[in-house]
Short mmCIF file of C-alpha atoms in Angstrom, two decimals:
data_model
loop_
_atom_site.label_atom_id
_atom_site.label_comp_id
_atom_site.label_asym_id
_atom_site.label_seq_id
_atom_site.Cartn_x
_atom_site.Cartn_y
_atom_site.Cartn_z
CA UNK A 42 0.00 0.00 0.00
CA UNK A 43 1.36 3.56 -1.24
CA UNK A 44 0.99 6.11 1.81
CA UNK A 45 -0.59 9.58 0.16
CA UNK A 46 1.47 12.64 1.18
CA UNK A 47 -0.40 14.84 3.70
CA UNK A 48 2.73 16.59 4.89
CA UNK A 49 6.18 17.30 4.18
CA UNK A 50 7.23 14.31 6.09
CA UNK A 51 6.06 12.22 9.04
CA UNK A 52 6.27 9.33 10.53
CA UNK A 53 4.85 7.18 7.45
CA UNK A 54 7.37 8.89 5.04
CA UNK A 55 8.86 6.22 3.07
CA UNK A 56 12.66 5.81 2.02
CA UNK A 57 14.05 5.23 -1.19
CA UNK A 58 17.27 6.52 -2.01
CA UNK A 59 21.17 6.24 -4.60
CA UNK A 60 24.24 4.32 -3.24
CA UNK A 61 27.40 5.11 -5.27
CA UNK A 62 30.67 7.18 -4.64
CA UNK A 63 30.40 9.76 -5.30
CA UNK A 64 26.69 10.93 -5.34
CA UNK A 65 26.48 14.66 -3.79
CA UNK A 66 27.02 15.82 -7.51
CA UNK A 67 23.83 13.59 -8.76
CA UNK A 68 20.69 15.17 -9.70
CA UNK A 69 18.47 11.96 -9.10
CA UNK A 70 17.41 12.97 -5.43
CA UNK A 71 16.16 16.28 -7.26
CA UNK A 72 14.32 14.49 -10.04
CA UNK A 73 12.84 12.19 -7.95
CA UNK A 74 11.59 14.07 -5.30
CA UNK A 75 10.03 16.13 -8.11
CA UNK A 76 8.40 13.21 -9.21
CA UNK A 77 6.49 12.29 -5.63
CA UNK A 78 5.45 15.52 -4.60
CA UNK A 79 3.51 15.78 -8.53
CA UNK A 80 2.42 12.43 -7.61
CA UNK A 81 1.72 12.70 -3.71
CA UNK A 82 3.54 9.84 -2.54
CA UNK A 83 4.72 10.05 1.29
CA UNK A 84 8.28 9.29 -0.05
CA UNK A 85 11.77 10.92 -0.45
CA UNK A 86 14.50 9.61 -1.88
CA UNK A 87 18.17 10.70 -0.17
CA UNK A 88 21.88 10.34 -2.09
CA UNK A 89 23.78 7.75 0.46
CA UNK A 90 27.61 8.33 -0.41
CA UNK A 91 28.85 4.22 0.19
CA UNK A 92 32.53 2.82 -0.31
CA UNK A 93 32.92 -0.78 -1.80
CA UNK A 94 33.81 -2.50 1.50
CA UNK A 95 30.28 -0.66 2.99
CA UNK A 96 28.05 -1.32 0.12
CA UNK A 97 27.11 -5.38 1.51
CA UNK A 98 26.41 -3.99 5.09
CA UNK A 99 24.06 -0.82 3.31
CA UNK A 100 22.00 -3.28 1.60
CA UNK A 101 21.09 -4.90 4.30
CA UNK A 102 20.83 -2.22 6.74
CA UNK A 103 18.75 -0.56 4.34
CA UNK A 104 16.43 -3.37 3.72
CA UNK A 105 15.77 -4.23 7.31
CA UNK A 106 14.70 -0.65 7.52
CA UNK A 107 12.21 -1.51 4.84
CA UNK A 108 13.77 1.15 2.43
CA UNK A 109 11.04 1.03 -1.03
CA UNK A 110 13.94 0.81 -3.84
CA UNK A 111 17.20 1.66 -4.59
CA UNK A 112 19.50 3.22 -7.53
CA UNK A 113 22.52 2.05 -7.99
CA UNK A 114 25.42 3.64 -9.51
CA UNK A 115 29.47 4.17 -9.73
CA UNK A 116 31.18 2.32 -9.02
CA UNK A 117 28.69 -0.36 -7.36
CA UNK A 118 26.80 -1.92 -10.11
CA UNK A 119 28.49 -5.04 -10.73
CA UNK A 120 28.90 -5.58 -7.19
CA UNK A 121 25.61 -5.05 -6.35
CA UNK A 122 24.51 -7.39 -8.45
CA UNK A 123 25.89 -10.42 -6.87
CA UNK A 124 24.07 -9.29 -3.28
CA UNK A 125 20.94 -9.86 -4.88
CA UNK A 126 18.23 -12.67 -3.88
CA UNK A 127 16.91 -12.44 -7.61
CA UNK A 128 17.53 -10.92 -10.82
CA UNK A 129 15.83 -10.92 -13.84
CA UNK A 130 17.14 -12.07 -17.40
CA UNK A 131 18.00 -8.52 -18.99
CA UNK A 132 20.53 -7.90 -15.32
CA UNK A 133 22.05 -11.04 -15.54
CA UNK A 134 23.21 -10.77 -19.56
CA UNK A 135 24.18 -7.51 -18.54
CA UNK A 136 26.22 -8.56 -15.01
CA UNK A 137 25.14 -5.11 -13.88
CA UNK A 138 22.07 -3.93 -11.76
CA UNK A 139 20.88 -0.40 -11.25
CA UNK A 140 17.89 -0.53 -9.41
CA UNK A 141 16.80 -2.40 -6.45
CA UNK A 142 13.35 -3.65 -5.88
CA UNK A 143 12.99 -5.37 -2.37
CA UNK A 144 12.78 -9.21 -2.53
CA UNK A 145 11.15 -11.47 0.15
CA UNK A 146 12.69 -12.73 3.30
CA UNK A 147 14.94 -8.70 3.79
CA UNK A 148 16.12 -9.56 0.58
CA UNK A 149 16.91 -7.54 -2.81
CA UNK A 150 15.67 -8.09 -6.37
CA UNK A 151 17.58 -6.71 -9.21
CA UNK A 152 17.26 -5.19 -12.47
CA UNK A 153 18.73 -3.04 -14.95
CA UNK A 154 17.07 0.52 -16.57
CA UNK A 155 20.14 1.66 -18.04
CA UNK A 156 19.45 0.08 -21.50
CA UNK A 157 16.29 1.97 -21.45
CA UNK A 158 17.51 5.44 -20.81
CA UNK A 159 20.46 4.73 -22.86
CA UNK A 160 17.82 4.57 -25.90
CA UNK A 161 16.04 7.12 -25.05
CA UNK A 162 17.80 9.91 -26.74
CA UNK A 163 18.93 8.11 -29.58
CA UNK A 164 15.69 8.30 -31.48
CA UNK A 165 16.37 11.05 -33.44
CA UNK A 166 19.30 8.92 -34.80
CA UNK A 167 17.76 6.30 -36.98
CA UNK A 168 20.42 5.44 -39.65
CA UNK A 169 22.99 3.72 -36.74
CA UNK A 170 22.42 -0.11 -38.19
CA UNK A 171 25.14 -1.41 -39.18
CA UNK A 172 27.25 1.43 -38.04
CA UNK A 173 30.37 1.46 -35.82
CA UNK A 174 30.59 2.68 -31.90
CA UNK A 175 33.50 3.08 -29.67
CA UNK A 176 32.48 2.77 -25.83
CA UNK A 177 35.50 4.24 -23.59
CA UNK A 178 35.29 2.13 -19.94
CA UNK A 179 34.58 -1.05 -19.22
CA UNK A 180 32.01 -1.05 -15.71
CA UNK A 181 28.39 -1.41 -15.35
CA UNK A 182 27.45 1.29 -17.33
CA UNK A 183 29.17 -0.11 -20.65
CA UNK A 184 27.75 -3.06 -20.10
CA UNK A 185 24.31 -1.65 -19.95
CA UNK A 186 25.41 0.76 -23.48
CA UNK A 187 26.95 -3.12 -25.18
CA UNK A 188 23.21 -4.05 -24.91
CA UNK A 189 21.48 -1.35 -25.93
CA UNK A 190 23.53 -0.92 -28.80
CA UNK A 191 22.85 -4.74 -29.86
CA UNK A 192 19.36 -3.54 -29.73
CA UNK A 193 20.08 -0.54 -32.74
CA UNK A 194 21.76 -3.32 -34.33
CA UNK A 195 25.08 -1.37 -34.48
CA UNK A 196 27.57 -4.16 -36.43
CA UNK A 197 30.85 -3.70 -34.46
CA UNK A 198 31.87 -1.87 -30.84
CA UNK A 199 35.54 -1.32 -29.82
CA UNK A 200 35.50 -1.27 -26.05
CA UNK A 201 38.58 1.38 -24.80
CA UNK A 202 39.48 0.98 -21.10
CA UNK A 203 42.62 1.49 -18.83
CA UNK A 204 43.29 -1.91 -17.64
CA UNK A 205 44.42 -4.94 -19.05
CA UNK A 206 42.38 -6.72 -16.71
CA UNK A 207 39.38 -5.14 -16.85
CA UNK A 208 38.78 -5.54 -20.78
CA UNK A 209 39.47 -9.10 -20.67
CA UNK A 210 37.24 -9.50 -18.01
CA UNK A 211 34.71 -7.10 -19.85
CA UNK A 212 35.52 -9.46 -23.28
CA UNK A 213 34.89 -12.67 -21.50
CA UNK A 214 31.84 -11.73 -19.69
CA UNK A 215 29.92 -10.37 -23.36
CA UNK A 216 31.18 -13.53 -25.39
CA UNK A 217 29.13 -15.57 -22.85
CA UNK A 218 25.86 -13.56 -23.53
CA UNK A 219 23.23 -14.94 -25.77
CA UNK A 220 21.86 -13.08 -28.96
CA UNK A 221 25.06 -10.37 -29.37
CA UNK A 222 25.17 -9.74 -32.50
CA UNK A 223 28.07 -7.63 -32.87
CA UNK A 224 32.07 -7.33 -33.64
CA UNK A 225 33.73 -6.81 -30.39
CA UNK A 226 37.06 -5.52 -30.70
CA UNK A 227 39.20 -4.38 -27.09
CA UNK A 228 42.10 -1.85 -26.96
CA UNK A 229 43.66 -0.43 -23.95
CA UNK A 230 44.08 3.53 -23.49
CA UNK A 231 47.77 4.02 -25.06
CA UNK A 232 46.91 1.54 -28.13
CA UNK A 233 48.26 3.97 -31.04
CA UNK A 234 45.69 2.44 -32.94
CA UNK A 235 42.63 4.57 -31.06
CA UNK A 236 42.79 7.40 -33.44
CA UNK A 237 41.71 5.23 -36.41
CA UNK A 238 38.81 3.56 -34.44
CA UNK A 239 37.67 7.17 -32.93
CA UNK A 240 37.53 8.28 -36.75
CA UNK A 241 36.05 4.91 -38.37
CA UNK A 242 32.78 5.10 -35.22
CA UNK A 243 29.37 6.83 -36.06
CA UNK A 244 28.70 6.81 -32.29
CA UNK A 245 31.26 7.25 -29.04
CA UNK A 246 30.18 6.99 -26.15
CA UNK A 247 31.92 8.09 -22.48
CA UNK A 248 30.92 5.57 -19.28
CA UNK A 249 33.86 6.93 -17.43
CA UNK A 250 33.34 9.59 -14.28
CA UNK A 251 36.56 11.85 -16.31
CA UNK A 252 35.49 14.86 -16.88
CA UNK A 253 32.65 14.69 -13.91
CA UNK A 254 33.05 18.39 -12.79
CA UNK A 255 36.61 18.44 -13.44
CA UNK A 256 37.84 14.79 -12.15
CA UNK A 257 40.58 13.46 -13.95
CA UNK A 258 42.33 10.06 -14.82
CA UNK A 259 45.08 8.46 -13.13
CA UNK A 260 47.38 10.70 -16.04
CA UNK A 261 45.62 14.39 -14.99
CA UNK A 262 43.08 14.02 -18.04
CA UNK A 263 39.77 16.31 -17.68
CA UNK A 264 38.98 14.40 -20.61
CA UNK A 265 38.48 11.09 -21.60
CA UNK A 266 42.06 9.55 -23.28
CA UNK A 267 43.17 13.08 -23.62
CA UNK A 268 42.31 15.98 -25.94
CA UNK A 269 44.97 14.94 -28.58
CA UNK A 270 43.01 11.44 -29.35
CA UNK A 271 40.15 13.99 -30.74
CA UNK A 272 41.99 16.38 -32.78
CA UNK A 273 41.12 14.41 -36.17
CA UNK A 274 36.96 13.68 -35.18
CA UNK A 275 35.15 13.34 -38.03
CA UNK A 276 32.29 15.64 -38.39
CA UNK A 277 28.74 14.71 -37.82
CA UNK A 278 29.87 11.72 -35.17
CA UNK A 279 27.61 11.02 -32.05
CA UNK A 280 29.43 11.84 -28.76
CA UNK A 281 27.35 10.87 -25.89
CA UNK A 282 28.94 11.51 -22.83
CA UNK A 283 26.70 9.29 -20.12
CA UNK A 284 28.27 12.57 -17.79
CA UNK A 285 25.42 15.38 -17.24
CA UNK A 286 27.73 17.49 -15.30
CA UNK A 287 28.92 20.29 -16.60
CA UNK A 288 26.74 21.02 -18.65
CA UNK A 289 28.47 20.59 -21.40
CA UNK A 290 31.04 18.58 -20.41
CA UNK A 291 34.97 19.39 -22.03
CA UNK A 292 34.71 16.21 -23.94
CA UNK A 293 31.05 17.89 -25.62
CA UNK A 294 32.74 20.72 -26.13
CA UNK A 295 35.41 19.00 -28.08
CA UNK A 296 32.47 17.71 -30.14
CA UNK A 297 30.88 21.03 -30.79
CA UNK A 298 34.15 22.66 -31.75
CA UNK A 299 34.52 19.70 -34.27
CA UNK A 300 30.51 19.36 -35.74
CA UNK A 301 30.02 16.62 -33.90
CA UNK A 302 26.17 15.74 -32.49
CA UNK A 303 26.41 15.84 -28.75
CA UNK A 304 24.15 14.11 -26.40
CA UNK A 305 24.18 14.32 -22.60
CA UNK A 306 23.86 11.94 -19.46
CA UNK A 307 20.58 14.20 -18.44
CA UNK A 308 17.78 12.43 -20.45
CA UNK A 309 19.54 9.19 -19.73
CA UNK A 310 19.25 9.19 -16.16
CA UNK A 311 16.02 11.04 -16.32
CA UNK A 312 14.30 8.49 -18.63
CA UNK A 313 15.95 5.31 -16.38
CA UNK A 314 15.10 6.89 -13.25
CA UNK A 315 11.39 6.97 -14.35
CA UNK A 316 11.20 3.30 -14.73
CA UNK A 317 13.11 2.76 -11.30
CA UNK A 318 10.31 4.97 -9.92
CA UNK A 319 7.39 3.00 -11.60
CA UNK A 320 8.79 -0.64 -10.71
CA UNK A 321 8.93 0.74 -7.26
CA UNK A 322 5.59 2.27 -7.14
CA UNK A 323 3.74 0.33 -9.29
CA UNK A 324 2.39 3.24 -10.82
CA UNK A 325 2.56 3.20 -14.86
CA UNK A 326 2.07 7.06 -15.93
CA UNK A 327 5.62 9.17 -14.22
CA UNK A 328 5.65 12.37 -14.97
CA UNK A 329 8.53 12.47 -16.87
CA UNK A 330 7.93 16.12 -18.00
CA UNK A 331 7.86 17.46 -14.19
CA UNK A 332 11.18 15.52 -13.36
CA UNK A 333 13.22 16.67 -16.49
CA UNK A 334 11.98 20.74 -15.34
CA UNK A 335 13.30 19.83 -11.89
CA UNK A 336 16.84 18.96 -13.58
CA UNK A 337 16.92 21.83 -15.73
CA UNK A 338 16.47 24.22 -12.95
CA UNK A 339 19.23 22.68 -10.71
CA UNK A 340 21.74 23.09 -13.84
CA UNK A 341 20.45 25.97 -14.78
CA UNK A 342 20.95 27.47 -11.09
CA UNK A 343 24.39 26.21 -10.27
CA UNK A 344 25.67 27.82 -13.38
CA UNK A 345 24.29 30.74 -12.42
CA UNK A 346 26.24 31.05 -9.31
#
């Protein structure tokens, strides 16, 4: 049963909430509350900064509390995942969860609403089957983007990360999931062959935090494999940066400077947090329109100041 909203908060206010590190840059508590207070729902939803070694005993301490749902984000998603009671087919091909839906028994259910957000503002773009995309990181996120790409039917994907490790472990994990249908290649950051598979893609696409109000890489770079790896983009490519702040980010600005369409984290987690908020609520109809004003205004008043 949903408690109605009669007051700010009170004792019957429900909890659902983000665990990642870092969260006090994320706009999802703003969003979201947007969303309950349009739809009256005794609920708020709170940021909860959470190492790695924390995130088991949060779960549970956050279940037994009876918490309604949970986001998950950087760098938890994979992890998260395997703390899970159940999760459903699309998470598991994935490895990667990003909402939590309580289980039975104090336990968690997982799913996945990247793929879904991901999409979301690639509809304008209709001509990317058979085209080529270049996906720089390797965690939950680019798993989420592998899929949802398989889904526009895009014909081959060159994951870039730092680590050795990580892309084979990346490689592995997507050669074990059913019904991919595309040509996975895998370079590390200092390949010298990035340049030609940044100018052969239709579509790049940033999962890192670089650039995340000025963080850098482990070699000082506000941007993702540093700005000489752009210096030849090829007009008209898709750069979508899964980053919403700043707004743009250096890496968009790159894009701009060089014709490129730029797209935005914003609609992204906008369109994903939605469906978190209906699986949670049960209610179909989110008002999509209300939560994408309340993001605006937060952007649009930080830059102010």
């Amino acid at each position: 049963m949903i408690e109605i909203a009669k007051e700010s908060i009170n004792g019957k206010t429900g909890l659902i909430g983000l665990l990642g590190s870092p969260v006090n840059h994320s706009l999802s508590p703003v969003i979201h509350n947007a969303a309950l207070t349009a739809l009256n729902l005794n609920w708020r939803y709170l940021a909860f900064p959470c190492n790695a070694d924390d995130l088991e005993l949060a779960l549970k301490g956050l279940r037994r509390i009876n918490c309604k749902g949970l986001n998950i984000t950087i760098p938890h998603k994979n992890n998260a995942l395997k703390l899970c009671d159940k999760i459903d087919q699309l998470a598991q091909e994935i490895g990667a969860v990003n909402t939590l839906i309580p289980g039975i028994n104090n336990s968690w259910d997982g799913t996945n609403t990247d793929v879904k957000g991901f999409l979301a503002p690639l509809k304008e773009y209709q001509k990317l089957t058979g085209k080529a995309a270049v996906i720089i990181g390797s965690g939950g996120s680019a798993k989420a983007v592998v899929h949802a790409l398989n889904l526009l039917n895009i014909s081959e994907i060159t994951i870039i990360t730092r680590k050795k490790n990580s892309l084979e472990e990346f490689l592995k994990n997507i050669n074990n999931v059913n019904n991919l249908s595309c040509n996975f290649h895998g370079l590390i950051a200092d390949n010298s062959s990035i340049r030609d598979h940044i100018n052969h893609a239709d579509l790049i696409v940033n999962t890192t935090p670089v650039g995340m109000n000025g963080r850098s890489d482990s070699n000082n770079n506000t941007i993702p494999l540093g700005t000489k790896n752009w210096e030849s983009l090829t007009p008209n490519t898709i750069l979508y940066d899964l980053i919403y702040t700043p707004k743009p980010t250096e890496w968009l600005q790159l894009g701009v400077k060089y014709k490129c369409h730029i797209i935005d984290g914003l609609e992204m987690l906008i369109q994903q947090g939605a469906a978190s908020l209906s699986l949670w609520s049960g209610i179909k109809e989110i008002p999509i329109k209300i939560m994408r004003k309340a993001a605006e205004n937060s952007l649009n008043s930080k830059q102010v100041k």
